[in-house]
Short mmCIF file of C-alpha atoms in Angstrom, two decimals:
data_model
loop_
_atom_site.label_atom_id
_atom_site.label_comp_id
_atom_site.label_asym_id
_atom_site.label_seq_id
_atom_site.Cartn_x
_atom_site.Cartn_y
_atom_site.Cartn_z
CA MET A 1 -90.94 22.94 -12.83
CA ILE A 2 -94.01 20.82 -11.69
CA GLU A 3 -91.61 18.69 -9.54
CA ALA A 4 -89.98 21.72 -8.04
CA ARG A 5 -93.57 23.49 -7.58
CA ASP A 6 -92.38 26.48 -9.31
CA PHE A 7 -95.73 27.48 -10.61
CA VAL A 8 -94.91 30.98 -11.34
CA ALA A 9 -92.22 29.85 -13.72
CA LEU A 10 -94.48 27.34 -15.36
CA ARG A 11 -97.25 30.02 -15.84
CA GLU A 12 -94.76 32.47 -17.45
CA VAL A 13 -93.38 29.69 -19.75
CA PHE A 14 -96.74 28.72 -21.13
CA ARG A 15 -98.06 32.30 -21.39
CA GLU A 16 -95.66 32.86 -24.38
CA TRP A 17 -96.76 29.66 -26.38
CA ALA A 18 -99.43 29.20 -28.77
CA PRO A 19 -102.49 27.24 -27.22
CA ALA A 20 -102.09 24.45 -29.86
CA ASP A 21 -98.37 23.91 -28.67
CA VAL A 22 -99.38 23.88 -25.07
CA ALA A 23 -102.03 21.25 -25.74
CA GLU A 24 -99.56 19.23 -27.75
CA VAL A 25 -97.15 19.26 -24.91
CA ILE A 26 -99.51 18.49 -21.97
CA VAL A 27 -101.51 15.74 -23.69
CA ASP A 28 -98.68 13.24 -22.93
CA LEU A 29 -98.46 14.19 -19.24
CA PRO A 30 -100.16 12.27 -16.46
CA GLU A 31 -103.69 13.50 -15.58
CA ASP A 32 -102.53 15.03 -12.29
CA GLU A 33 -99.97 17.03 -13.96
CA GLN A 34 -102.28 18.27 -16.63
CA VAL A 35 -104.73 19.41 -13.87
CA ILE A 36 -101.86 21.39 -12.25
CA ILE A 37 -101.05 23.18 -15.56
CA PHE A 38 -104.67 24.03 -16.12
CA ARG A 39 -104.70 25.49 -12.62
CA VAL A 40 -101.82 27.88 -13.19
CA LEU A 41 -102.73 28.83 -16.58
CA PRO A 42 -104.76 32.18 -17.13
CA HIS A 43 -108.47 31.43 -17.54
CA ASP A 44 -108.66 32.62 -21.16
CA LEU A 45 -105.51 30.72 -22.09
CA ALA A 46 -106.66 27.69 -20.30
CA ALA A 47 -109.98 27.60 -22.26
CA ASP A 48 -108.15 28.03 -25.50
CA VAL A 49 -105.77 25.10 -24.79
CA PHE A 50 -108.71 23.02 -23.66
CA GLU A 51 -110.37 23.41 -27.04
CA TYR A 52 -107.18 21.82 -28.87
CA LEU A 53 -107.48 18.67 -26.89
CA ASP A 54 -109.48 15.72 -28.34
CA LEU A 55 -112.86 14.91 -26.84
CA ASP A 56 -111.60 11.91 -24.90
CA ALA A 57 -108.88 14.13 -23.15
CA GLN A 58 -111.30 16.79 -22.54
CA GLN A 59 -113.77 14.51 -20.72
CA LYS A 60 -110.96 12.85 -18.52
CA LEU A 61 -109.77 16.55 -17.55
CA LEU A 62 -113.19 17.55 -16.61
CA ARG A 63 -113.52 14.59 -14.31
CA ALA A 64 -110.23 15.35 -12.71
CA MET A 65 -110.55 19.16 -12.28
CA ALA A 66 -111.84 21.07 -9.38
CA HIS A 67 -115.39 22.55 -9.69
CA GLU A 68 -114.28 26.11 -10.08
CA GLN A 69 -111.84 25.18 -12.82
CA VAL A 70 -114.55 23.37 -14.83
CA VAL A 71 -116.72 26.52 -14.43
CA GLY A 72 -114.09 28.84 -15.64
CA ILE A 73 -113.03 26.82 -18.64
CA LEU A 74 -116.65 26.05 -19.82
CA ASN A 75 -117.63 29.54 -19.56
CA GLU A 76 -114.52 30.81 -21.55
CA MET A 77 -114.73 28.19 -24.31
CA ALA A 78 -115.97 29.17 -27.81
CA PRO A 79 -119.65 28.11 -28.11
CA ASP A 80 -119.12 25.90 -31.17
CA ASP A 81 -116.29 24.01 -29.40
CA ARG A 82 -118.24 23.68 -26.21
CA THR A 83 -121.26 22.32 -28.22
CA ALA A 84 -118.95 19.64 -29.71
CA LEU A 85 -117.96 18.58 -26.25
CA LEU A 86 -121.53 18.58 -24.73
CA GLU A 87 -123.08 16.60 -27.69
CA GLU A 88 -120.49 13.80 -27.11
CA LEU A 89 -121.32 13.44 -23.44
CA PRO A 90 -124.10 11.33 -21.95
CA SER A 91 -127.23 13.58 -21.54
CA ALA A 92 -127.14 13.65 -17.70
CA ALA A 93 -123.45 14.73 -17.75
CA ALA A 94 -124.13 17.42 -20.34
CA ARG A 95 -127.13 18.75 -18.41
CA GLN A 96 -124.90 18.99 -15.22
CA LEU A 97 -122.24 20.90 -17.08
CA ILE A 98 -124.78 23.30 -18.69
CA ARG A 99 -126.03 24.14 -15.16
CA LEU A 100 -122.58 25.51 -14.45
CA LEU A 101 -122.71 27.95 -17.12
CA THR A 102 -123.59 31.62 -16.68
CA PRO A 103 -127.19 32.51 -17.74
CA GLU A 104 -126.12 34.07 -21.08
CA GLU A 105 -123.77 31.02 -21.88
CA ARG A 106 -126.42 28.70 -20.74
CA ARG A 107 -128.92 30.20 -23.15
CA VAL A 108 -126.41 30.11 -26.05
CA ALA A 109 -125.42 26.39 -25.35
CA THR A 110 -129.04 25.29 -25.15
CA ALA A 111 -129.94 27.07 -28.31
CA LEU A 112 -127.04 25.35 -30.32
CA LEU A 113 -127.75 21.96 -28.93
CA GLY A 114 -131.47 22.56 -29.97
CA TYR A 115 -130.54 22.19 -33.49
CA PRO A 116 -130.57 18.86 -35.29
CA GLU A 117 -127.62 16.52 -34.94
CA ASP A 118 -125.00 16.99 -37.72
CA SER A 119 -126.57 20.27 -38.71
CA VAL A 120 -124.92 23.56 -39.22
CA GLY A 121 -126.60 24.94 -36.14
CA ARG A 122 -124.38 22.66 -34.03
CA LEU A 123 -121.16 24.11 -35.47
CA MET A 124 -121.93 27.85 -35.60
CA THR A 125 -121.05 30.47 -32.98
CA PRO A 126 -123.11 33.49 -32.19
CA ASP A 127 -119.95 35.63 -31.70
CA PHE A 128 -119.86 37.89 -34.87
CA ILE A 129 -119.89 41.51 -35.68
CA ALA A 130 -123.09 42.87 -37.34
CA VAL A 131 -123.60 46.56 -38.35
CA TYR A 132 -126.38 48.45 -39.95
CA ASP A 133 -126.85 49.85 -43.42
CA ASP A 134 -126.92 53.48 -42.47
CA TRP A 135 -123.68 53.42 -40.56
CA THR A 136 -120.46 55.30 -41.68
CA VAL A 137 -117.14 53.59 -41.96
CA GLN A 138 -116.06 55.50 -38.82
CA GLN A 139 -119.04 53.94 -36.86
CA VAL A 140 -118.22 50.60 -38.07
CA LEU A 141 -114.68 50.77 -37.13
CA ASP A 142 -115.43 52.17 -33.70
CA PHE A 143 -117.85 49.40 -33.11
CA VAL A 144 -115.27 46.76 -34.24
CA ARG A 145 -112.79 48.25 -31.66
CA GLU A 146 -115.39 48.02 -28.81
CA THR A 147 -116.74 44.64 -29.44
CA ALA A 148 -114.29 42.58 -31.67
CA GLN A 149 -112.60 41.02 -28.66
CA ASP A 150 -115.33 38.42 -28.23
CA SER A 151 -115.82 37.83 -31.86
CA GLU A 152 -114.86 34.58 -33.51
CA THR A 153 -113.43 36.49 -36.45
CA ILE A 154 -113.34 39.99 -37.85
CA ASN A 155 -112.38 39.22 -41.34
CA VAL A 156 -115.95 39.69 -42.49
CA ILE A 157 -118.40 42.30 -41.23
CA TYR A 158 -122.16 41.34 -41.53
CA VAL A 159 -124.70 43.98 -42.59
CA VAL A 160 -128.32 43.47 -41.11
CA ASP A 161 -131.63 45.38 -40.99
CA ASP A 162 -133.51 46.50 -37.96
CA ARG A 163 -134.86 43.05 -37.52
CA GLY A 164 -131.63 41.38 -37.72
CA LYS A 165 -132.10 40.05 -41.25
CA LEU A 166 -128.99 39.42 -43.25
CA ILE A 167 -128.57 41.93 -46.13
CA ASP A 168 -124.94 41.52 -46.99
CA ASP A 169 -121.38 40.44 -45.77
CA VAL A 170 -118.44 42.95 -46.38
CA ARG A 171 -114.72 42.11 -45.96
CA ILE A 172 -113.10 44.17 -43.26
CA ARG A 173 -110.53 45.49 -45.94
CA GLU A 174 -113.30 47.40 -47.65
CA PHE A 175 -113.84 49.48 -44.60
CA LEU A 176 -110.21 50.04 -44.01
CA LEU A 177 -109.74 51.32 -47.54
CA LYS A 178 -112.67 53.72 -47.68
CA PRO A 179 -112.93 57.17 -46.34
CA LEU A 180 -114.45 57.42 -42.91
CA THR A 181 -117.65 59.31 -44.04
CA VAL A 182 -118.76 56.71 -46.63
CA LYS A 183 -121.88 54.74 -45.59
CA VAL A 184 -122.07 50.99 -45.55
CA SER A 185 -124.75 51.07 -47.94
CA ASP A 186 -122.38 52.59 -50.54
CA ILE A 187 -119.91 49.81 -50.03
CA ARG A 188 -122.05 46.64 -50.07
CA ASP A 189 -123.19 44.84 -53.26
CA GLU A 190 -125.95 42.58 -51.91
CA VAL A 191 -124.04 39.45 -53.26
CA PHE A 192 -123.47 37.04 -50.44
CA VAL A 193 -123.77 33.27 -49.60
CA ALA A 194 -125.36 32.21 -46.39
CA LEU A 195 -125.98 28.94 -44.72
CA SER A 196 -129.28 27.77 -43.18
CA ALA A 197 -129.03 26.56 -39.60
CA THR A 198 -130.83 23.40 -40.49
CA ASP A 199 -128.45 22.54 -43.45
CA SER A 200 -126.47 19.40 -43.15
CA GLN A 201 -122.76 19.85 -42.13
CA GLN A 202 -121.81 18.00 -45.32
CA ASN A 203 -123.63 20.51 -47.40
CA ALA A 204 -122.00 23.34 -45.54
CA LEU A 205 -118.56 21.66 -46.57
CA ASN A 206 -119.49 21.62 -50.11
CA VAL A 207 -120.42 25.39 -50.03
CA PHE A 208 -117.09 26.25 -48.39
CA ARG A 209 -115.35 24.51 -51.10
CA LYS A 210 -117.30 26.02 -53.83
CA TYR A 211 -116.88 29.65 -52.72
CA ASP A 212 -113.46 29.30 -51.04
CA ARG A 213 -114.57 31.17 -47.91
CA THR A 214 -113.08 31.18 -44.37
CA ALA A 215 -116.40 32.06 -42.72
CA LEU A 216 -120.06 31.97 -43.79
CA PRO A 217 -123.17 33.45 -42.04
CA VAL A 218 -125.93 31.24 -40.85
CA VAL A 219 -129.48 32.27 -40.85
CA ASP A 220 -132.72 30.89 -39.68
CA SER A 221 -135.87 30.33 -41.97
CA ASN A 222 -136.68 33.96 -41.85
CA GLY A 223 -133.22 35.04 -42.97
CA ILE A 224 -132.34 36.34 -39.44
CA LEU A 225 -128.63 36.21 -38.93
CA VAL A 226 -128.04 33.75 -35.95
CA GLY A 227 -124.42 32.93 -36.19
CA ILE A 228 -121.34 32.17 -38.25
CA VAL A 229 -119.35 29.02 -39.24
CA THR A 230 -115.58 29.32 -39.67
CA ILE A 231 -113.04 27.25 -41.60
CA ASP A 232 -111.65 25.55 -38.55
CA ASP A 233 -114.86 23.81 -37.91
CA MET A 234 -115.13 22.80 -41.56
CA LEU A 235 -111.74 21.29 -41.36
CA ASP A 236 -112.98 19.18 -38.46
CA VAL A 237 -116.09 18.14 -40.63
CA ALA A 238 -113.87 17.17 -43.53
CA GLU A 239 -111.66 15.09 -41.44
CA ALA A 240 -114.58 13.34 -39.83
CA GLU A 241 -116.21 12.67 -43.26
CA ALA A 242 -112.99 11.28 -44.71
CA THR A 243 -112.47 9.12 -41.80
CA GLU A 244 -115.90 7.66 -42.12
CA ASP A 245 -115.56 7.13 -45.79
CA ILE A 246 -112.22 5.34 -45.50
CA GLN A 247 -113.48 3.10 -42.78
CA LYS A 248 -116.38 2.13 -44.93
CA LEU A 249 -114.10 1.67 -47.95
CA GLY A 250 -112.12 -0.72 -45.81
CA GLY A 251 -115.20 -3.00 -45.29
CA THR A 252 -116.24 -1.89 -41.82
CA GLU A 253 -119.00 0.28 -40.32
CA ALA A 254 -117.94 3.75 -39.42
CA LEU A 255 -116.62 3.59 -35.83
CA ASP A 256 -118.01 7.10 -34.90
CA GLU A 257 -115.27 7.40 -32.18
CA PRO A 258 -111.46 7.30 -32.15
CA TYR A 259 -109.87 3.95 -32.58
CA THR A 260 -107.95 4.24 -29.44
CA THR A 261 -111.00 4.72 -27.34
CA ILE A 262 -113.71 2.62 -28.72
CA PRO A 263 -114.75 -0.17 -26.56
CA PHE A 264 -113.64 -3.74 -27.69
CA LEU A 265 -117.09 -5.24 -27.97
CA ARG A 266 -118.35 -2.33 -29.97
CA MET A 267 -115.40 -2.52 -32.42
CA VAL A 268 -115.93 -6.20 -32.83
CA LYS A 269 -119.57 -5.65 -33.64
CA LYS A 270 -118.98 -2.94 -36.25
CA ARG A 271 -116.29 -5.10 -37.95
CA ALA A 272 -118.18 -8.43 -37.67
CA THR A 273 -121.24 -7.30 -39.59
CA TRP A 274 -119.40 -6.67 -42.80
CA LEU A 275 -117.13 -9.70 -42.41
CA ILE A 276 -120.21 -11.89 -42.05
CA ILE A 277 -121.71 -10.25 -45.20
CA LEU A 278 -118.57 -10.72 -47.21
CA PHE A 279 -118.18 -14.34 -45.91
CA LEU A 280 -121.68 -15.30 -47.09
CA GLY A 281 -120.78 -13.55 -50.36
CA GLU A 282 -117.61 -15.60 -50.80
CA MET A 283 -119.60 -18.80 -50.30
CA LEU A 284 -121.23 -18.04 -53.48
CA THR A 285 -117.71 -18.36 -55.12
CA ALA A 286 -117.54 -21.96 -53.65
CA THR A 287 -120.97 -22.61 -55.23
CA ALA A 288 -119.87 -21.33 -58.57
CA MET A 289 -116.75 -23.43 -58.57
CA GLN A 290 -119.04 -26.58 -57.79
CA GLY A 291 -120.83 -25.75 -61.00
CA TYR A 292 -117.66 -26.03 -62.97
CA ASN A 293 -116.23 -29.08 -61.00
CA SER A 294 -116.28 -31.41 -64.19
CA GLU A 295 -114.16 -28.84 -66.14
CA ILE A 296 -111.73 -28.54 -63.18
CA GLU A 297 -111.37 -32.28 -63.06
CA ARG A 298 -110.69 -32.60 -66.77
CA ALA A 299 -108.37 -29.57 -66.92
CA ALA A 300 -106.87 -29.16 -63.42
CA ILE A 301 -104.34 -26.76 -64.86
CA LEU A 302 -107.27 -24.12 -64.82
CA ALA A 303 -107.44 -24.12 -61.01
CA MET A 304 -103.83 -22.94 -60.82
CA PHE A 305 -104.90 -19.49 -62.29
CA LEU A 306 -108.03 -18.94 -60.12
CA PRO A 307 -106.37 -16.73 -57.54
CA LEU A 308 -104.80 -14.63 -60.41
CA ILE A 309 -108.15 -14.22 -62.09
CA ILE A 310 -110.10 -13.54 -59.06
CA SER A 311 -107.73 -11.09 -57.43
CA SER A 312 -107.14 -9.12 -60.68
CA GLY A 313 -110.93 -8.57 -61.18
CA GLY A 314 -111.38 -7.66 -57.50
CA ASN A 315 -108.39 -5.21 -57.53
CA SER A 316 -109.67 -3.36 -60.68
CA GLY A 317 -113.24 -3.10 -59.10
CA SER A 318 -111.85 -1.71 -55.96
CA GLN A 319 -109.78 0.84 -57.78
CA ALA A 320 -112.82 2.06 -59.68
CA THR A 321 -115.11 2.27 -56.80
CA THR A 322 -112.72 4.08 -54.65
CA LEU A 323 -112.12 6.77 -57.46
CA VAL A 324 -115.74 7.16 -58.16
CA ILE A 325 -116.81 7.48 -54.42
CA ARG A 326 -114.13 10.08 -53.78
CA ALA A 327 -115.35 11.99 -56.96
CA MET A 328 -118.84 11.87 -55.53
CA ALA A 329 -117.72 12.95 -52.05
CA LEU A 330 -116.01 16.02 -53.65
CA GLY A 331 -119.15 16.93 -55.79
CA ALA A 332 -117.38 16.15 -59.05
CA LEU A 333 -119.69 13.35 -60.01
CA ARG A 334 -123.61 13.48 -59.89
CA LEU A 335 -126.15 10.65 -60.65
CA GLY A 336 -126.56 12.23 -64.17
CA ASP A 337 -122.81 11.62 -64.91
CA TRP A 338 -123.22 7.79 -64.95
CA PHE A 339 -123.03 7.49 -68.64
CA ARG A 340 -119.83 9.47 -68.88
CA VAL A 341 -118.37 7.27 -66.31
CA VAL A 342 -119.36 4.19 -68.06
CA ARG A 343 -117.56 5.39 -71.18
CA LYS A 344 -114.47 6.20 -69.30
CA GLU A 345 -114.27 3.03 -67.40
CA LEU A 346 -115.12 1.07 -70.31
CA LEU A 347 -112.04 2.23 -72.16
CA SER A 348 -109.94 2.04 -68.94
CA GLY A 349 -111.16 -1.43 -68.01
CA LEU A 350 -110.37 -2.69 -71.54
CA ALA A 351 -106.90 -1.00 -71.45
CA LEU A 352 -106.03 -2.37 -68.08
CA GLY A 353 -107.51 -5.89 -68.90
CA LEU A 354 -105.29 -6.04 -72.11
CA ILE A 355 -102.15 -4.91 -70.10
CA LEU A 356 -102.66 -7.76 -67.62
CA GLY A 357 -103.90 -10.26 -70.15
CA VAL A 358 -100.69 -9.77 -72.27
CA ILE A 359 -98.60 -10.15 -69.12
CA GLY A 360 -100.60 -13.26 -68.16
CA PHE A 361 -100.12 -14.74 -71.72
CA PHE A 362 -96.37 -14.16 -71.85
CA ARG A 363 -95.72 -15.42 -68.39
CA ILE A 364 -97.15 -18.79 -69.12
CA THR A 365 -95.43 -18.92 -72.50
CA LEU A 366 -92.14 -18.00 -70.88
CA TRP A 367 -92.35 -20.57 -68.13
CA GLN A 368 -93.15 -23.22 -70.76
CA TYR A 369 -90.16 -22.32 -72.98
CA LEU A 370 -87.76 -21.95 -70.11
CA HIS A 371 -88.96 -25.43 -68.71
CA ILE A 372 -89.79 -23.77 -65.30
CA PHE A 373 -93.29 -25.54 -65.49
CA ASP A 374 -94.85 -27.72 -68.00
CA TYR A 375 -98.45 -26.68 -68.98
CA GLY A 376 -98.83 -29.52 -71.40
CA LYS A 377 -99.01 -29.65 -75.22
CA TYR A 378 -101.97 -27.16 -75.31
CA HIS A 379 -99.94 -24.45 -73.48
CA TRP A 380 -100.69 -22.02 -76.07
CA LEU A 381 -104.39 -22.41 -75.52
CA VAL A 382 -103.97 -22.25 -71.67
CA ALA A 383 -102.07 -18.86 -72.17
CA LEU A 384 -104.86 -17.73 -74.46
CA THR A 385 -107.56 -18.63 -72.09
CA VAL A 386 -105.92 -16.87 -69.04
CA GLY A 387 -105.09 -13.78 -71.10
CA SER A 388 -108.66 -13.44 -72.56
CA ALA A 389 -110.19 -14.13 -69.22
CA LEU A 390 -108.17 -11.44 -67.66
CA VAL A 391 -109.34 -8.95 -70.09
CA GLY A 392 -112.95 -9.85 -69.57
CA VAL A 393 -112.73 -10.05 -65.71
CA VAL A 394 -110.89 -6.76 -65.45
CA LEU A 395 -113.30 -5.16 -67.70
CA TRP A 396 -116.29 -6.46 -65.83
CA GLY A 397 -114.62 -5.49 -62.38
CA THR A 398 -113.94 -1.98 -63.49
CA LEU A 399 -117.52 -1.39 -64.73
CA SER A 400 -119.07 -2.99 -61.65
CA GLY A 401 -116.97 -0.97 -59.31
CA ALA A 402 -117.81 2.21 -61.09
CA MET A 403 -121.55 1.60 -61.29
CA LEU A 404 -122.16 0.35 -57.70
CA PRO A 405 -121.74 3.75 -56.16
CA PHE A 406 -124.23 5.23 -58.70
CA LEU A 407 -126.79 2.40 -57.86
CA LEU A 408 -126.51 2.88 -54.17
CA ARG A 409 -126.73 6.76 -54.60
CA ARG A 410 -129.97 6.16 -56.72
CA CYS A 411 -131.52 4.04 -53.96
CA GLY A 412 -130.79 6.78 -51.34
CA LEU A 413 -127.88 4.89 -49.64
CA ASP A 414 -124.37 6.07 -48.88
CA PRO A 415 -122.06 5.33 -51.91
CA ALA A 416 -119.32 4.68 -49.56
CA ALA A 417 -121.15 1.47 -48.34
CA SER A 418 -119.94 -0.04 -51.68
CA SER A 419 -116.70 -0.97 -49.94
CA ALA A 420 -113.57 -2.24 -51.78
CA PRO A 421 -113.87 -5.73 -50.08
CA PHE A 422 -117.74 -5.77 -51.12
CA VAL A 423 -116.89 -5.02 -54.83
CA ALA A 424 -114.16 -7.57 -54.70
CA THR A 425 -116.47 -10.24 -53.42
CA LEU A 426 -119.11 -9.48 -56.07
CA VAL A 427 -116.43 -9.60 -58.75
CA ASP A 428 -115.07 -13.01 -57.46
CA VAL A 429 -118.28 -14.73 -58.25
CA THR A 430 -118.83 -13.31 -61.75
CA GLY A 431 -115.12 -13.49 -62.48
CA LEU A 432 -115.30 -17.33 -62.15
CA VAL A 433 -118.23 -17.38 -64.57
CA ILE A 434 -116.35 -15.42 -67.06
CA TYR A 435 -113.08 -17.51 -66.50
CA PHE A 436 -114.75 -20.87 -66.94
CA ASN A 437 -116.91 -19.81 -69.95
CA VAL A 438 -113.87 -18.42 -71.67
CA ALA A 439 -112.06 -21.70 -70.97
CA LEU A 440 -115.04 -23.76 -72.33
CA PHE A 441 -114.87 -21.66 -75.67
CA VAL A 442 -111.11 -21.75 -76.14
CA LEU A 443 -110.40 -25.25 -74.84
CA ARG A 444 -113.45 -27.07 -76.22
CA GLY A 445 -112.24 -30.12 -78.09
CA THR A 446 -108.75 -30.06 -76.49
CA LEU A 447 -108.51 -30.11 -72.65
CA LEU A 448 -112.32 -29.84 -72.23
#
């Protein structure tokens, strides 16, 4: 249709589609064709589709669109989605776009951008329905019909006093099921949950999880209702938080932007920092091995099992730290729960160590009796050394991995910084010490 310049048909086709589906289709088209589609779409639909594009695609489209198209889309966008776009732009570009807004939309955009970064104020929208305590159900429903067109959601109606202070929130179904003459004051129960505009987005996410809400009101320091936050914004926050934690767990700094668009040098910088730290940490492993050089020379067979011992401890530590960090992120674990975690991981680490230790013991024994490899006349002691060391290393790795996030939280740092590679590096060094001390105890008077 684009090639045939049949824009009327194109407009009619997309008019029947959901905005998210339109965005999914056009995102793979060339920029010039995307601009054509946005030109033929109705203004309100174009703004809805634009909100479903990622920030990088939005910025490219804004640069390619005509001035009047940009003005139309920006003024039709939901305030919270527009704020997300503006805060990602360079300050000069953001100021230029803000000047294109109508006075009312400009006031809203400036107010939202005035809140601290990563605060609830940046996420909220001022498009909500507020009613008064002395109104009847009839007045409320009439007001909803008149004003709900521009509201973000009408699932919940907010009750305020003459100064705009939030008194309660009432689900729309309460009004639909009550007689028209009943007053709002007879319906509400004064039990509600509200966010502060200066709350962190992470805190807001925890409140949404706790109370299982689809929308929450936002108040200022005086309790005045200034906006609402809806679940779609919280899903974006949850995705961003999870992405950041996963990247940190992988042993890199949080990229803070999509992998596909981050500049090469910036990505190298964010990855190199942790790699250098881990490399320096692994140098301690070489130092530890030098301390046991004479033991390795006398019982070279011990060196054969070093990768097995080190990797087992690192893997167990990585498992524990990942589980604890995720439990902390979900609010299931707090600082005061550290002893409960120690008891649980002590038993888990011991059980896992015994499982691996038994497997290691029988592997060496089996290889010896099947004549696959000759571990010498003291093969029983070698098998016992490896099995016992595995128990100790896995137990230590599990406890270390579980406690490190608590230590970082106690110091006011992000627990996700205790990445799996970091824990593995820490356990590598201590694992060597455990292994060779077990070997000295078991093999003294024989191989050592």
